[in-house]
Amino acid sequence: MAKFTRFSLIEKIPPLFFPTSSEASISVAKVIKEEILKKKAENKICVLGLATGSTPLRVYAELIRMHKEEGLSFKNVVTFNLD
């Protein structure tokens, strides 16, 4: 039986660095888009926890652009908006 420590259960995600906040926002929006499309292909709902405030506005603007220009659908998406 595997022995788990408190720290072995923590997911380790390497930090990513971007030259600008716009590039970081576009990258985050692409990750969200990939998850939406993956869940759609699996015929599942994509559940997103989304932040409020001004910090994520560029991410949301990019997702809107993807919807308008690339046809990204949010039909299979449910959000929990944090406040």
mmCIF file with all atom_site columns, C-alpha atoms in Angstrom:
data_model
loop_
_atom_site.group_PDB
_atom_site.id
_atom_site.type_symbol
_atom_site.label_atom_id
_atom_site.label_alt_id
_atom_site.label_comp_id
_atom_site.label_asym_id
_atom_site.label_entity_id
_atom_site.label_seq_id
_atom_site.pdbx_PDB_ins_code
_atom_site.Cartn_x
_atom_site.Cartn_y
_atom_site.Cartn_z
_atom_site.occupancy
_atom_site.B_iso_or_equiv
_atom_site.pdbx_formal_charge
_atom_site.auth_seq_id
_atom_site.auth_comp_id
_atom_site.auth_asym_id
_atom_site.auth_atom_id
_atom_site.pdbx_PDB_model_num
ATOM 1  C CA . MET A 1 1  ? 0.000   0.000  0.000   1.00 0.00 ? 1  MET A CA 1
ATOM 2  C CA . ALA A 1 2  ? 1.309   3.428  -0.946  1.00 0.00 ? 2  ALA A CA 1
ATOM 3  C CA . LYS A 1 3  ? 2.200   5.785  1.829   1.00 0.00 ? 3  LYS A CA 1
ATOM 4  C CA . PHE A 1 4  ? 0.961   9.307  1.224   1.00 0.00 ? 4  PHE A CA 1
ATOM 5  C CA . THR A 1 5  ? 2.259   12.371 2.924   1.00 0.00 ? 5  THR A CA 1
ATOM 6  C CA . ARG A 1 6  ? 0.504   15.673 3.051   1.00 0.00 ? 6  ARG A CA 1
ATOM 7  C CA . PHE A 1 7  ? 2.801   17.039 0.357   1.00 0.00 ? 7  PHE A CA 1
ATOM 8  C CA . SER A 1 8  ? 2.669   14.061 -2.002  1.00 0.00 ? 8  SER A CA 1
ATOM 9  C CA . LEU A 1 9  ? -0.983  14.784 -2.752  1.00 0.00 ? 9  LEU A CA 1
ATOM 10 C CA . ILE A 1 10 ? -0.361  18.362 -3.863  1.00 0.00 ? 10 ILE A CA 1
ATOM 11 C CA . GLU A 1 11 ? -0.291  18.770 -7.623  1.00 0.00 ? 11 GLU A CA 1
ATOM 12 C CA . LYS A 1 12 ? 2.940   20.356 -8.727  1.00 0.00 ? 12 LYS A CA 1
ATOM 13 C CA . ILE A 1 13 ? 2.431   22.758 -11.597 1.00 0.00 ? 13 ILE A CA 1
ATOM 14 C CA . PRO A 1 14 ? 5.534   24.465 -12.930 1.00 0.00 ? 14 PRO A CA 1
ATOM 15 C CA . PRO A 1 15 ? 5.284   28.253 -13.112 1.00 0.00 ? 15 PRO A CA 1
ATOM 16 C CA . LEU A 1 16 ? 4.955   29.870 -16.517 1.00 0.00 ? 16 LEU A CA 1
ATOM 17 C CA . PHE A 1 17 ? 6.321   33.305 -17.287 1.00 0.00 ? 17 PHE A CA 1
ATOM 18 C CA . PHE A 1 18 ? 5.064   35.614 -20.022 1.00 0.00 ? 18 PHE A CA 1
ATOM 19 C CA . PRO A 1 19 ? 6.494   38.888 -21.317 1.00 0.00 ? 19 PRO A CA 1
ATOM 20 C CA . THR A 1 20 ? 3.128   40.638 -20.961 1.00 0.00 ? 20 THR A CA 1
ATOM 21 C CA . SER A 1 21 ? -0.144  40.150 -19.135 1.00 0.00 ? 21 SER A CA 1
ATOM 22 C CA . SER A 1 22 ? -1.908  40.059 -22.519 1.00 0.00 ? 22 SER A CA 1
ATOM 23 C CA . GLU A 1 23 ? 0.131   37.031 -23.572 1.00 0.00 ? 23 GLU A CA 1
ATOM 24 C CA . ALA A 1 24 ? -0.604  35.342 -20.248 1.00 0.00 ? 24 ALA A CA 1
ATOM 25 C CA . SER A 1 25 ? -4.331  36.026 -20.644 1.00 0.00 ? 25 SER A CA 1
ATOM 26 C CA . ILE A 1 26 ? -4.379  34.582 -24.161 1.00 0.00 ? 26 ILE A CA 1
ATOM 27 C CA . SER A 1 27 ? -2.565  31.483 -22.928 1.00 0.00 ? 27 SER A CA 1
ATOM 28 C CA . VAL A 1 28 ? -5.058  30.988 -20.076 1.00 0.00 ? 28 VAL A CA 1
ATOM 29 C CA . ALA A 1 29 ? -7.990  31.438 -22.482 1.00 0.00 ? 29 ALA A CA 1
ATOM 30 C CA . LYS A 1 30 ? -6.478  28.783 -24.785 1.00 0.00 ? 30 LYS A CA 1
ATOM 31 C CA . VAL A 1 31 ? -6.246  26.330 -21.881 1.00 0.00 ? 31 VAL A CA 1
ATOM 32 C CA . ILE A 1 32 ? -9.890  26.987 -21.022 1.00 0.00 ? 32 ILE A CA 1
ATOM 33 C CA . LYS A 1 33 ? -10.870 26.539 -24.680 1.00 0.00 ? 33 LYS A CA 1
ATOM 34 C CA . GLU A 1 34 ? -9.007  23.210 -24.852 1.00 0.00 ? 34 GLU A CA 1
ATOM 35 C CA . GLU A 1 35 ? -10.815 21.976 -21.738 1.00 0.00 ? 35 GLU A CA 1
ATOM 36 C CA . ILE A 1 36 ? -14.205 23.039 -23.122 1.00 0.00 ? 36 ILE A CA 1
ATOM 37 C CA . LEU A 1 37 ? -13.522 21.222 -26.406 1.00 0.00 ? 37 LEU A CA 1
ATOM 38 C CA . LYS A 1 38 ? -12.189 18.133 -24.623 1.00 0.00 ? 38 LYS A CA 1
ATOM 39 C CA . LYS A 1 39 ? -15.315 17.853 -22.475 1.00 0.00 ? 39 LYS A CA 1
ATOM 40 C CA . LYS A 1 40 ? -17.526 18.481 -25.514 1.00 0.00 ? 40 LYS A CA 1
ATOM 41 C CA . ALA A 1 41 ? -15.822 15.613 -27.369 1.00 0.00 ? 41 ALA A CA 1
ATOM 42 C CA . GLU A 1 42 ? -16.485 13.389 -24.335 1.00 0.00 ? 42 GLU A CA 1
ATOM 43 C CA . ASN A 1 43 ? -20.127 14.572 -24.307 1.00 0.00 ? 43 ASN A CA 1
ATOM 44 C CA . LYS A 1 44 ? -19.616 15.964 -20.803 1.00 0.00 ? 44 LYS A CA 1
ATOM 45 C CA . ILE A 1 45 ? -20.260 19.249 -19.069 1.00 0.00 ? 45 ILE A CA 1
ATOM 46 C CA . CYS A 1 46 ? -17.252 21.497 -18.525 1.00 0.00 ? 46 CYS A CA 1
ATOM 47 C CA . VAL A 1 47 ? -17.377 23.049 -15.061 1.00 0.00 ? 47 VAL A CA 1
ATOM 48 C CA . LEU A 1 48 ? -15.369 26.228 -14.591 1.00 0.00 ? 48 LEU A CA 1
ATOM 49 C CA . GLY A 1 49 ? -14.702 28.234 -11.445 1.00 0.00 ? 49 GLY A CA 1
ATOM 50 C CA . LEU A 1 50 ? -14.289 31.811 -12.627 1.00 0.00 ? 50 LEU A CA 1
ATOM 51 C CA . ALA A 1 51 ? -12.948 34.776 -10.720 1.00 0.00 ? 51 ALA A CA 1
ATOM 52 C CA . THR A 1 52 ? -14.647 38.156 -10.647 1.00 0.00 ? 52 THR A CA 1
ATOM 53 C CA . GLY A 1 53 ? -13.056 41.572 -10.587 1.00 0.00 ? 53 GLY A CA 1
ATOM 54 C CA . SER A 1 54 ? -10.716 43.214 -13.048 1.00 0.00 ? 54 SER A CA 1
ATOM 55 C CA . THR A 1 55 ? -7.871  40.672 -12.999 1.00 0.00 ? 55 THR A CA 1
ATOM 56 C CA . PRO A 1 56 ? -9.439  38.107 -15.380 1.00 0.00 ? 56 PRO A CA 1
ATOM 57 C CA . LEU A 1 57 ? -11.044 40.634 -17.781 1.00 0.00 ? 57 LEU A CA 1
ATOM 58 C CA . ARG A 1 58 ? -8.459  40.050 -20.534 1.00 0.00 ? 58 ARG A CA 1
ATOM 59 C CA . VAL A 1 59 ? -9.000  36.293 -20.297 1.00 0.00 ? 59 VAL A CA 1
ATOM 60 C CA . TYR A 1 60 ? -12.749 36.791 -20.643 1.00 0.00 ? 60 TYR A CA 1
ATOM 61 C CA . ALA A 1 61 ? -12.255 39.199 -23.554 1.00 0.00 ? 61 ALA A CA 1
ATOM 62 C CA . GLU A 1 62 ? -10.196 36.544 -25.347 1.00 0.00 ? 62 GLU A CA 1
ATOM 63 C CA . LEU A 1 63 ? -12.865 33.897 -24.706 1.00 0.00 ? 63 LEU A CA 1
ATOM 64 C CA . ILE A 1 64 ? -15.466 36.278 -26.144 1.00 0.00 ? 64 ILE A CA 1
ATOM 65 C CA . ARG A 1 65 ? -13.259 36.796 -29.200 1.00 0.00 ? 65 ARG A CA 1
ATOM 66 C CA . MET A 1 66 ? -12.929 33.021 -29.597 1.00 0.00 ? 66 MET A CA 1
ATOM 67 C CA . HIS A 1 67 ? -16.712 32.714 -29.435 1.00 0.00 ? 67 HIS A CA 1
ATOM 68 C CA . LYS A 1 68 ? -17.359 35.452 -31.997 1.00 0.00 ? 68 LYS A CA 1
ATOM 69 C CA . GLU A 1 69 ? -14.506 34.755 -34.416 1.00 0.00 ? 69 GLU A CA 1
ATOM 70 C CA . GLU A 1 70 ? -13.849 31.029 -33.997 1.00 0.00 ? 70 GLU A CA 1
ATOM 71 C CA . GLY A 1 71 ? -17.310 29.790 -33.012 1.00 0.00 ? 71 GLY A CA 1
ATOM 72 C CA . LEU A 1 72 ? -16.313 28.532 -29.568 1.00 0.00 ? 72 LEU A CA 1
ATOM 73 C CA . SER A 1 73 ? -19.541 27.324 -27.983 1.00 0.00 ? 73 SER A CA 1
ATOM 74 C CA . PHE A 1 74 ? -20.301 27.484 -24.283 1.00 0.00 ? 74 PHE A CA 1
ATOM 75 C CA . LYS A 1 75 ? -23.331 25.168 -24.547 1.00 0.00 ? 75 LYS A CA 1
ATOM 76 C CA . ASN A 1 76 ? -21.642 22.468 -22.470 1.00 0.00 ? 76 ASN A CA 1
ATOM 77 C CA . VAL A 1 77 ? -20.210 24.897 -19.899 1.00 0.00 ? 77 VAL A CA 1
ATOM 78 C CA . VAL A 1 78 ? -21.392 25.563 -16.356 1.00 0.00 ? 78 VAL A CA 1
ATOM 79 C CA . THR A 1 79 ? -19.653 28.253 -14.330 1.00 0.00 ? 79 THR A CA 1
ATOM 80 C CA . PHE A 1 80 ? -19.328 29.022 -10.666 1.00 0.00 ? 80 PHE A CA 1
ATOM 81 C CA . ASN A 1 81 ? -18.440 32.673 -10.377 1.00 0.00 ? 81 ASN A CA 1
ATOM 82 C CA . LEU A 1 82 ? -16.411 33.425 -7.284  1.00 0.00 ? 82 LEU A CA 1
ATOM 83 C CA . ASP A 1 83 ? -17.097 36.631 -5.456  1.00 0.00 ? 83 ASP A CA 1
#
